[in-house]
Short mmCIF file of C-alpha atoms in Angstrom, two decimals:
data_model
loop_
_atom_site.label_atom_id
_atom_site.label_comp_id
_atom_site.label_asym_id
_atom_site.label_seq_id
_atom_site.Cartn_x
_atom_site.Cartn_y
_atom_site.Cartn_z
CA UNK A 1 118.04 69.45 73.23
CA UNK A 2 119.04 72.66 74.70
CA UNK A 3 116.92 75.62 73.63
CA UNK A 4 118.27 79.15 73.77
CA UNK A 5 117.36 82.75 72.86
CA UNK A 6 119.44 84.09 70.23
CA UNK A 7 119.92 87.25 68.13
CA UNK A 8 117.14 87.35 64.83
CA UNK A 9 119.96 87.84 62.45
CA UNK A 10 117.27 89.91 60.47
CA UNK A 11 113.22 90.96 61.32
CA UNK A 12 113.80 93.89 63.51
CA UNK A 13 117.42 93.61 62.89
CA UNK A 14 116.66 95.49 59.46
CA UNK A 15 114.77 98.04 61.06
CA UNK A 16 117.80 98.49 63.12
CA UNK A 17 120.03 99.24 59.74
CA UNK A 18 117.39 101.55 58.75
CA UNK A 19 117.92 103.56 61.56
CA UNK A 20 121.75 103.33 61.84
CA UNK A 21 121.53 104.58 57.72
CA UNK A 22 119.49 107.66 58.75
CA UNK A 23 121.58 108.41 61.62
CA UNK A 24 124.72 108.61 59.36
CA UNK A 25 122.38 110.36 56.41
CA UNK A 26 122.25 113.14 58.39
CA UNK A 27 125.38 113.17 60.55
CA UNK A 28 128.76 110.72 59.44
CA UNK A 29 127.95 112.35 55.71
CA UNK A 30 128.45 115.75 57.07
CA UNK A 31 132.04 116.00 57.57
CA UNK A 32 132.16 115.91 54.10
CA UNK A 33 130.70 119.19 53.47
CA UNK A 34 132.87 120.89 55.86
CA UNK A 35 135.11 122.77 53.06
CA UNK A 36 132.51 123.61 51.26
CA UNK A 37 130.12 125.22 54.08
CA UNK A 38 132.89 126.90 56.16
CA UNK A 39 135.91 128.13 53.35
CA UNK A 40 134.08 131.70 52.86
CA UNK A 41 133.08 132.10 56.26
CA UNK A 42 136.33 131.33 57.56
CA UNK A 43 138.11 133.78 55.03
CA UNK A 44 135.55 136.65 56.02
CA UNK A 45 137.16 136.20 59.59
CA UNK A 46 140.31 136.25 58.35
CA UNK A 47 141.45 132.69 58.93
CA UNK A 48 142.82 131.18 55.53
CA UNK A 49 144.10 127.48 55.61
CA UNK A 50 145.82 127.10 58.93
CA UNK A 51 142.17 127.59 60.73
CA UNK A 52 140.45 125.34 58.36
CA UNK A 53 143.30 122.72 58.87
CA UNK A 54 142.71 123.86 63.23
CA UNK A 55 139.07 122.94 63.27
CA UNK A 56 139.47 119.51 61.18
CA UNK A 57 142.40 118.26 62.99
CA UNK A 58 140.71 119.21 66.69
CA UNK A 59 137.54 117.45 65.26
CA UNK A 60 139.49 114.02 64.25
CA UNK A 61 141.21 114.54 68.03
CA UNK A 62 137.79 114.62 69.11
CA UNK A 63 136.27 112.20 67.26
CA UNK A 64 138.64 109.20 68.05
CA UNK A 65 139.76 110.29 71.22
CA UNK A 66 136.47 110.31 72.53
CA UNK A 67 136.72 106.11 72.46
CA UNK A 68 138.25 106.48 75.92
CA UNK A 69 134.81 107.00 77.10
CA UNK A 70 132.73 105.54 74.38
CA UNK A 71 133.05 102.45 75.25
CA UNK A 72 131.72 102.77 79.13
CA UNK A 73 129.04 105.36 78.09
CA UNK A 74 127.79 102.23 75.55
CA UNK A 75 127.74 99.84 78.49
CA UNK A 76 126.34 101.94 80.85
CA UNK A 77 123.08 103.85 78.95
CA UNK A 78 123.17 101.30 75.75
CA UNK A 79 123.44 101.83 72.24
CA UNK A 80 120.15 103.83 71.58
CA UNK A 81 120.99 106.48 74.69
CA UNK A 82 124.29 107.07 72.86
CA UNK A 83 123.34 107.42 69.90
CA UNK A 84 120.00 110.00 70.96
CA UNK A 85 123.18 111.58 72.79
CA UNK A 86 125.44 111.77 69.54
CA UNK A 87 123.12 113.05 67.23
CA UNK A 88 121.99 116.08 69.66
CA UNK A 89 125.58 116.94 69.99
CA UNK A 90 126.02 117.04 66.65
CA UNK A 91 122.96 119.21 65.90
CA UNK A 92 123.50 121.92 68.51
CA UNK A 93 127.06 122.09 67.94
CA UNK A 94 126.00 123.48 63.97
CA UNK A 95 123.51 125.42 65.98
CA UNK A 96 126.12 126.98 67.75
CA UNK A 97 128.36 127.02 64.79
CA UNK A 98 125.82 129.48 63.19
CA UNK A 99 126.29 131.97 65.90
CA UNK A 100 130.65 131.82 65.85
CA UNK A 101 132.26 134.96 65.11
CA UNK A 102 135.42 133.57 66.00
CA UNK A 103 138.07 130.86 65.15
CA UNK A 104 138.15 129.79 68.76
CA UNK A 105 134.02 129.63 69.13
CA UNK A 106 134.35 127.72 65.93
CA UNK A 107 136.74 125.02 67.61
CA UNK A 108 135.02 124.08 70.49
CA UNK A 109 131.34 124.01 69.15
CA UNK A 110 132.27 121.96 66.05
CA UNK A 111 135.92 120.41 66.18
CA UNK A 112 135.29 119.38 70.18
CA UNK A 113 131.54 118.92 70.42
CA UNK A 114 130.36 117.65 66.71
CA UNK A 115 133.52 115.55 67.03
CA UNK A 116 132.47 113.95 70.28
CA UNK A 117 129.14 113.14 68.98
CA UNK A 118 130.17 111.71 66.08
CA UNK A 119 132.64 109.45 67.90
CA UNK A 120 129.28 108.51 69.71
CA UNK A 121 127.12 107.70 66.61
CA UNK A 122 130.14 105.94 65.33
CA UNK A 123 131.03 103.15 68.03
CA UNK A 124 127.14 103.20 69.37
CA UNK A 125 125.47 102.14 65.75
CA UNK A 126 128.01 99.20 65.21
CA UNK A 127 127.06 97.98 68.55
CA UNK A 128 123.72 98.05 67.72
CA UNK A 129 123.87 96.74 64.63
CA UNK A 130 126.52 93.94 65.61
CA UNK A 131 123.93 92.86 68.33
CA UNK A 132 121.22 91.70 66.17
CA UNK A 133 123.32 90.04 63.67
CA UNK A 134 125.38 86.49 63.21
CA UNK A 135 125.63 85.48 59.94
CA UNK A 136 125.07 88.82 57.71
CA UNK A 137 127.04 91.40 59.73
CA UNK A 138 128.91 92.18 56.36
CA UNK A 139 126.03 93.15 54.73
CA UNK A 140 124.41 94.78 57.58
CA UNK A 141 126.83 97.29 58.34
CA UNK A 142 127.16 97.83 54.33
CA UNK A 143 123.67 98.88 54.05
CA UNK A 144 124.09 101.43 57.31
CA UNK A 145 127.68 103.05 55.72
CA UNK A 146 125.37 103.49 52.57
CA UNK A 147 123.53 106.17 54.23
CA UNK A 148 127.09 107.97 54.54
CA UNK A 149 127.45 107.18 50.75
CA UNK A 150 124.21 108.96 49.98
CA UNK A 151 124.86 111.41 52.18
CA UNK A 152 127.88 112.50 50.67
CA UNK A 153 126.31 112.70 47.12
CA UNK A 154 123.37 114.27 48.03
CA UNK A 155 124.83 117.24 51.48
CA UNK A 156 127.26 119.06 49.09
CA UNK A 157 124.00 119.80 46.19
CA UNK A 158 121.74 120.95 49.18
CA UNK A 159 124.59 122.66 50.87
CA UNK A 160 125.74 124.72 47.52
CA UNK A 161 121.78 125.61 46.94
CA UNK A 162 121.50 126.62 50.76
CA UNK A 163 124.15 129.32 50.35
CA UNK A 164 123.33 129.90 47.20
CA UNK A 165 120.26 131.26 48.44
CA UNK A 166 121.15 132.21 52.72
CA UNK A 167 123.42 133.67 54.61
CA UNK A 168 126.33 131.39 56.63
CA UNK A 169 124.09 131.64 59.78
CA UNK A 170 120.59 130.44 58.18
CA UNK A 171 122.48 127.55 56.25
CA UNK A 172 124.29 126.16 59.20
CA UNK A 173 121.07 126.24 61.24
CA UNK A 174 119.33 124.61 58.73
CA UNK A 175 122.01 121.93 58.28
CA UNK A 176 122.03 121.49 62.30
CA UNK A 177 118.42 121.19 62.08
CA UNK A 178 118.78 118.30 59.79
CA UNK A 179 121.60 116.89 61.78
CA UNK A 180 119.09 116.34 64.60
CA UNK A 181 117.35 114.36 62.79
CA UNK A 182 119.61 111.75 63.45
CA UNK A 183 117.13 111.38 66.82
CA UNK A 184 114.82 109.73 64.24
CA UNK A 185 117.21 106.88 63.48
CA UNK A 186 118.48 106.54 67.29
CA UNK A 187 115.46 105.71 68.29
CA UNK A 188 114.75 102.81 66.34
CA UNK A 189 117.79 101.22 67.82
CA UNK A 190 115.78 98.97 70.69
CA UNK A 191 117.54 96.83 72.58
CA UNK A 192 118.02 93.18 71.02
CA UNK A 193 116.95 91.44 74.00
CA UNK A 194 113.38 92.74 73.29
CA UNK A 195 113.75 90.73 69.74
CA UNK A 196 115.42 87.46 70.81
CA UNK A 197 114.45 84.15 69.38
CA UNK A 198 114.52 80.72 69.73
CA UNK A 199 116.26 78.31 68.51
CA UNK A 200 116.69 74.80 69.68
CA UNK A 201 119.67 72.90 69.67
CA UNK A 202 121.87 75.50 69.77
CA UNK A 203 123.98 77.70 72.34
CA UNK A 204 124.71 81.61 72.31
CA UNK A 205 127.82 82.18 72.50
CA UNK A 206 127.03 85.37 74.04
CA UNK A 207 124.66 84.56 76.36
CA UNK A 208 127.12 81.70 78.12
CA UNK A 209 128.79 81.98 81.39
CA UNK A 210 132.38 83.45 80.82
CA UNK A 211 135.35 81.11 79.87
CA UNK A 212 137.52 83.92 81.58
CA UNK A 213 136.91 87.83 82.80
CA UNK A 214 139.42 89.82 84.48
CA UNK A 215 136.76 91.12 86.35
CA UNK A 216 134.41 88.54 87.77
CA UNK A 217 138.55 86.56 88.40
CA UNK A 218 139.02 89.73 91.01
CA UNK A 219 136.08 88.81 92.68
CA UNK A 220 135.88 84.96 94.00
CA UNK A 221 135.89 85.79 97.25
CA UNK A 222 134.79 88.88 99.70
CA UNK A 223 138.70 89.84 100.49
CA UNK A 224 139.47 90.05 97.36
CA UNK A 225 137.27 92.26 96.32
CA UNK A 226 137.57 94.86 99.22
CA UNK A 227 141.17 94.66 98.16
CA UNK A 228 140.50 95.80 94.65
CA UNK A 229 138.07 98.76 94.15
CA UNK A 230 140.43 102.39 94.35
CA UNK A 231 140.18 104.43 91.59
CA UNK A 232 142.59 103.07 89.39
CA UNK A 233 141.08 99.34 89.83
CA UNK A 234 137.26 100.59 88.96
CA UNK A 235 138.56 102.43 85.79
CA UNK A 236 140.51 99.53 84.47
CA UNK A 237 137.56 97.61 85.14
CA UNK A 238 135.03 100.43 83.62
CA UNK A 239 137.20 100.46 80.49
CA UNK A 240 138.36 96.62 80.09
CA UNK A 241 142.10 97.76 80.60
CA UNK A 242 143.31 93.89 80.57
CA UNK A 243 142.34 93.68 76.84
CA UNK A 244 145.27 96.05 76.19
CA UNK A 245 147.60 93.33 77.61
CA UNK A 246 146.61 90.93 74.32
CA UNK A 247 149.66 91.19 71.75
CA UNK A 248 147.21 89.98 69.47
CA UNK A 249 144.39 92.83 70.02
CA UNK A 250 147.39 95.59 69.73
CA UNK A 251 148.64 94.09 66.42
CA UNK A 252 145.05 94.12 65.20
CA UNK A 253 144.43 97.67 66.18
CA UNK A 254 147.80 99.13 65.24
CA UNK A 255 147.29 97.72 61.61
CA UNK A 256 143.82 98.81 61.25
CA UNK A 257 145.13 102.29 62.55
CA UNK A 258 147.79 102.09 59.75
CA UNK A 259 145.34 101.72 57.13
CA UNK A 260 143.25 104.01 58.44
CA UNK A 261 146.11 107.18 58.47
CA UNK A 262 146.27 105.41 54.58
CA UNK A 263 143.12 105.96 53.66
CA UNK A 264 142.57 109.62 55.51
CA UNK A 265 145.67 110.81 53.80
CA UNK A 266 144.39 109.79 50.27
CA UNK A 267 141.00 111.30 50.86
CA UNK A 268 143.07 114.46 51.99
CA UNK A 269 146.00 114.32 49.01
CA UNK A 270 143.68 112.93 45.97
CA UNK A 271 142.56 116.01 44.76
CA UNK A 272 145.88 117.50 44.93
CA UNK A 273 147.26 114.71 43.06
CA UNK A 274 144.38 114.82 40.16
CA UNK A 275 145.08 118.27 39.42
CA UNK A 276 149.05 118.92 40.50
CA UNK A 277 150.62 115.67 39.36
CA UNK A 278 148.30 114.37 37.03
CA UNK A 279 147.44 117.78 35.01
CA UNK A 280 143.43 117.36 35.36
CA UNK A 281 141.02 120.13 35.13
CA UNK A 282 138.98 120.56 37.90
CA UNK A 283 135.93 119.27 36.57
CA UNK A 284 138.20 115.89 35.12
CA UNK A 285 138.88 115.84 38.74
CA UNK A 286 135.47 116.22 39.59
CA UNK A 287 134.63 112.81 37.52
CA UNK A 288 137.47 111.33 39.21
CA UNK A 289 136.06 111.84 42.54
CA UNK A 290 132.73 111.37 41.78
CA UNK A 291 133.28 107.40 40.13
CA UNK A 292 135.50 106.26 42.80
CA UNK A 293 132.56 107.35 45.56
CA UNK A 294 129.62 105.51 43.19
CA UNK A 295 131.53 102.33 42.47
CA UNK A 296 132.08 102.71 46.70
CA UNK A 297 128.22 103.12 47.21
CA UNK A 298 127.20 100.14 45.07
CA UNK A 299 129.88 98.02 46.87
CA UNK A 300 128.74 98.97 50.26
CA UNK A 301 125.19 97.71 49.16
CA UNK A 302 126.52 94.30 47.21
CA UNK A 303 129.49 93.11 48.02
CA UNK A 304 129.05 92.51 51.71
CA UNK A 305 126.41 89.75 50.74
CA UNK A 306 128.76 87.66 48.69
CA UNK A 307 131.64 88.01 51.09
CA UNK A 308 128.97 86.61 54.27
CA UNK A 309 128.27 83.71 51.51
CA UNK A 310 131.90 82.77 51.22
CA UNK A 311 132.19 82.60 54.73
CA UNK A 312 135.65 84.11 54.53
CA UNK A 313 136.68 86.13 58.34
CA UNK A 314 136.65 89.90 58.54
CA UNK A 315 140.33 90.20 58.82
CA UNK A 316 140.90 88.06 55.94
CA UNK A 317 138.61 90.09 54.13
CA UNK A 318 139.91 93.25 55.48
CA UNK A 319 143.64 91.91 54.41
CA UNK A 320 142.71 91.25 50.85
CA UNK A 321 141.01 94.34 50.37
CA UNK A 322 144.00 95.81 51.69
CA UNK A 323 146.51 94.42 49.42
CA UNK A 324 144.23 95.04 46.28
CA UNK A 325 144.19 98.94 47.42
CA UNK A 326 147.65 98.97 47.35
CA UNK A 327 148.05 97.85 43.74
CA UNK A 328 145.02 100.24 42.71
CA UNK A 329 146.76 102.67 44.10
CA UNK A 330 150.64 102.00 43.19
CA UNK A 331 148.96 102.16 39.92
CA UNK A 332 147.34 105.13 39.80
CA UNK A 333 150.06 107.58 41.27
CA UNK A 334 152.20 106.88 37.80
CA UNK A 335 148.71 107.16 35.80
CA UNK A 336 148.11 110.61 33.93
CA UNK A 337 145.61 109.89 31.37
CA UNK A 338 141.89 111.22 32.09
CA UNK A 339 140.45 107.25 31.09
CA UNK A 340 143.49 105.71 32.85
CA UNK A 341 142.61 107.08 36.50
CA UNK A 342 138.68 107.32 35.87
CA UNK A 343 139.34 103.29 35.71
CA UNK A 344 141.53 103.33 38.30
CA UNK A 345 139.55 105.15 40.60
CA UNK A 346 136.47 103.06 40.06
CA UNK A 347 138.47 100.40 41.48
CA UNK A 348 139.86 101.85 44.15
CA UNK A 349 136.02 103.03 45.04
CA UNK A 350 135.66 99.12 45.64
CA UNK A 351 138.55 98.10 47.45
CA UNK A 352 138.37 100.83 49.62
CA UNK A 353 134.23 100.16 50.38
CA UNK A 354 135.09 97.01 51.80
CA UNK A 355 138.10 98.27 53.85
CA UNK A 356 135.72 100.79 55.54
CA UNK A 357 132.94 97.82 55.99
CA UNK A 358 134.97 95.34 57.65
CA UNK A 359 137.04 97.46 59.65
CA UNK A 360 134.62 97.75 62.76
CA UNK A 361 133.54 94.12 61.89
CA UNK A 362 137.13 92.72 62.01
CA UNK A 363 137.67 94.29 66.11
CA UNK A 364 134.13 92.76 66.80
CA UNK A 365 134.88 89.07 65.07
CA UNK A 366 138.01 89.66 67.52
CA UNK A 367 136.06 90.27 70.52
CA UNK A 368 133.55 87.29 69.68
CA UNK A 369 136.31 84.53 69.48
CA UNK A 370 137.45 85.96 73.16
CA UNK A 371 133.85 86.05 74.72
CA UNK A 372 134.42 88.72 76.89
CA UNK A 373 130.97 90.44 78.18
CA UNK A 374 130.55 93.48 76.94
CA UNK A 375 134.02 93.61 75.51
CA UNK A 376 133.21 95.66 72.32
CA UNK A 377 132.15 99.33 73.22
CA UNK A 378 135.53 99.28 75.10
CA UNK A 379 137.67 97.49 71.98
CA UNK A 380 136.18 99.89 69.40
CA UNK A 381 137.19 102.93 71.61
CA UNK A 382 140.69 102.02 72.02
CA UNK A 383 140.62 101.14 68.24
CA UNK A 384 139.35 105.22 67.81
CA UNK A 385 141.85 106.10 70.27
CA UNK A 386 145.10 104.37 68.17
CA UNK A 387 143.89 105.72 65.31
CA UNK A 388 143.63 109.34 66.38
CA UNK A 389 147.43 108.85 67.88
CA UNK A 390 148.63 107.66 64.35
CA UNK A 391 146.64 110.11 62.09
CA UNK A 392 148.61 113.00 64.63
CA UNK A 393 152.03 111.56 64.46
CA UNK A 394 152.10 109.64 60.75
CA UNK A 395 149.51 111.92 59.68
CA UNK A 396 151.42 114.71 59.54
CA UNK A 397 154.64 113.18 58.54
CA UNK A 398 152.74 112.16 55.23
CA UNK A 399 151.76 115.79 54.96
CA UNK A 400 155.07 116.89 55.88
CA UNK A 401 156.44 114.85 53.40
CA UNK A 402 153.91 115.89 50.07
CA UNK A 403 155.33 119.58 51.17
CA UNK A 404 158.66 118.55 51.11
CA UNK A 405 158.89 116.92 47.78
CA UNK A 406 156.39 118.76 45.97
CA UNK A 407 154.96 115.29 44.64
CA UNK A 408 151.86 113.85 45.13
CA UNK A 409 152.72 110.64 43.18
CA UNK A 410 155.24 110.18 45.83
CA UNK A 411 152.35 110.75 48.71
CA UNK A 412 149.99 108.20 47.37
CA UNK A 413 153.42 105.69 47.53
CA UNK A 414 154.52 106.23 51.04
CA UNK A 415 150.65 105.59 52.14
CA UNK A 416 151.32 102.06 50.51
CA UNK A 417 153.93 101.56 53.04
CA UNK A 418 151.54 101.98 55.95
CA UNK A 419 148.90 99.97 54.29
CA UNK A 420 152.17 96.81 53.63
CA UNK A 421 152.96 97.10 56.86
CA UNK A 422 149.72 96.28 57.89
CA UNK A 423 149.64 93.38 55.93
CA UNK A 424 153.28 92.17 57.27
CA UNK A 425 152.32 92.77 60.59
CA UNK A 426 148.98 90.48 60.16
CA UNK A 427 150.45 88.16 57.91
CA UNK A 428 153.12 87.48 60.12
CA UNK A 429 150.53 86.59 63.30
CA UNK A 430 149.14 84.23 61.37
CA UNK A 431 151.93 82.77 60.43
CA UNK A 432 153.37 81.91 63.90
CA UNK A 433 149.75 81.45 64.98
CA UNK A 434 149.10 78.60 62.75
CA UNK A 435 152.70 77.50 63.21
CA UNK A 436 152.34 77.06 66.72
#
């Protein structure tokens, strides 16, 4: 019997989600509040909509565009570095926010460096968190996201109170304070070979010799080697290039970037839609809002549990989910009752909870079945990186298009489409997978 060290798949593990919760408490819940913290400040300096819409749009460029990099700043310095890293960009980028006095200053401090550092907290926590965990990485990562659930609820009460009471300048420096708090939370993200266990009988996957890597293949002999390490050959190698060669990876990414513009653009057009197409007051809309992100919350915290009992795969999970948010939501754009979409919404709280929990989970149940070393940093950054290409090209065309016909209804359809053709585009890989 073959004894080998393998990950705890809980003890330490949860102390692990603890942190990764705190991290996004104070930090992934804070994009949220953006509208609410900036809108006056950004109208004193005479910049109305178009500079709001500048900074967010630079930040989301930032955000998944920093996955080029991600993924070899991971490997290289490990999750907790990154993570330390992300949170004290985020903090002294609201630091520096608080002393802007221009739309430009604005920009780079938070849309380029907040952005980066979230796009480090982001990729660096689900490594962490997808180390230490076999069987209940579903409801692992569900707990962490519901720090970004109660962050949401609780930023936009202490931000409203904070300017109720400051300035612009002492609330953003108070926020940024809290933002590097974040630190806390890194830092209980230790390394999971420090918290390996035993267990006999039975094989790591990731701890075995490599079935196949493109770069210990360029390296059998001393020739070939010398041949291979210019610049091009070391980045390729740095940022796992080859995996970008797998039809199957680019299907998976493209239709997780699909449903990603999807659910971006409804977070974006919702409101609009509550109170334009559907007639609601603003505090009907309020409620609206308000049930769809509890029944989200409580799903991040339950429903992950029973899913990792039924044993079902990420993707299929992912899929479902998927499918189900497109009926909640073909649904709800012809709904104009107050009860009607309160119902509605609640369910599309749920689908969309398990969308967001399995989306990370389905590229790393990908990278598992391949058993590529270190594999993931890199396949979660070129995941960030499609999606920030398709939220700036179909993006737009969705926003493009709820200007052009003047109806939301017709928004919240044509963000079906991307989420169906995610589902064709997946269903039909299986197909001819299983076929062959």
């Amino acid at each position: 019997m073959r004894a080998s060290r393998v990950p705890p798949d809980g003890g330490y593990g949860w102390v692990v989600v603890t942190g990764c919760a705190l991290v996004n408490v104070f930090n992934q819940s804070l994009v949220s509040v953006f509208g609410l913290m900036f809108a006056d400040y950004l109208t004193s300096l005479g910049e109305h909509a178009f500079g709001a819409a500048l900074v967010m749009n630079v930040c989301n460029i930032s955000l998944n565009f920093s996955g080029l990099i991600t993924g070899p700043i991971i490997n290289k310095f490990k999750p907790r570095k990154a993570a330390i890293l992300g949170s004290l960009l985020t903090g002294t980028a609201l630091t520096l926010c608080s002393y802007s006095s221009s739309l430009w200053q604005i920009v780079l401090s938070y849309s380029v460096t907040f952005g980066f550092g979230l796009g480090l907290i982001q990729s660096s926590t689900f490594v962490a968190l997808n180390s230490y965990f076999r069987h209940r990485k579903g409801r692992a990562v569900g707990f962490a996201l519901a720090g970004t659930g109660v962050g949401q609820i609780l930023m936009p009460m202490l931000v409203q109170f904070l300017l109720s009471n400051f300035n612009f300048r002492d609330t953003t420096l108070i926020i940024g304070g809290l933002a590097y708090h974040g630190v806390v939370g890194a830092c209980l993200l230790q390394p999971v070979e420090w918290h390996l266990k035993e267990s006999p009988g039975e094989i790591n996957e990731e701890s075995q010799p490599l079935l196949h890597d493109s770069r210990s293949s360029q390296c059998t002999n001393g020739n070939t080697c010398g041949k291979q390490y210019g610049a091009w050959s070391k980045l390729a190698l740095l940022m796992d290039i080859a995996i970008l060669k797998q039809v199957s990876f680019l299907n998976l990414i493209v239709g997780l970037g699909l449903a990603y513009v999807a659910s971006t653009s409804f977070s974006l057009f919702f409101p609009y839609f509550l109170q334009t197409s559907a007639n609601l007051t603003m505090l009907e809309a309020a409620n609206c809002m308000s049930m769809l992100s509890t029944t989200d919350l409580i799903t991040r915290v339950t429903v992950p549990g029973l899913v990792d009992r039924m044993e079902f795969s990420h993707r299929t999970t992912f899929l479902l989910a998927g499918i189900c948010l497109v009926v909640a939501r073909s649904i709800m754009a012809e709904m104009r009752s107050m009860i009607a979409l309160l119902i509605t919404s609640a369910f599309y709280g749920i689908f969309r909870s398990i969308t967001i929990v399995n989306q990370n989970l389905t590229v790393a149940e990908y990278c598992s079945k391949k058993r590529i070393e270190k594999m993931l940093p890199n396949a979660l950054g070129f995941n960030m990186v499609t999606k920030g290409i398709l939220v700036l090209s179909l993006g737009q065309v969705l926003g493009w298009l709820a200007d052009f016909s003047g109806s939301y209804s017709l928004n919240l359809h044509a963000q079906n489409l991307l989420l169906i053709t995610t589902c064709i585009l997946w269903l039909c890989e299986m197909y001819f997978r299983d076929d062959n």
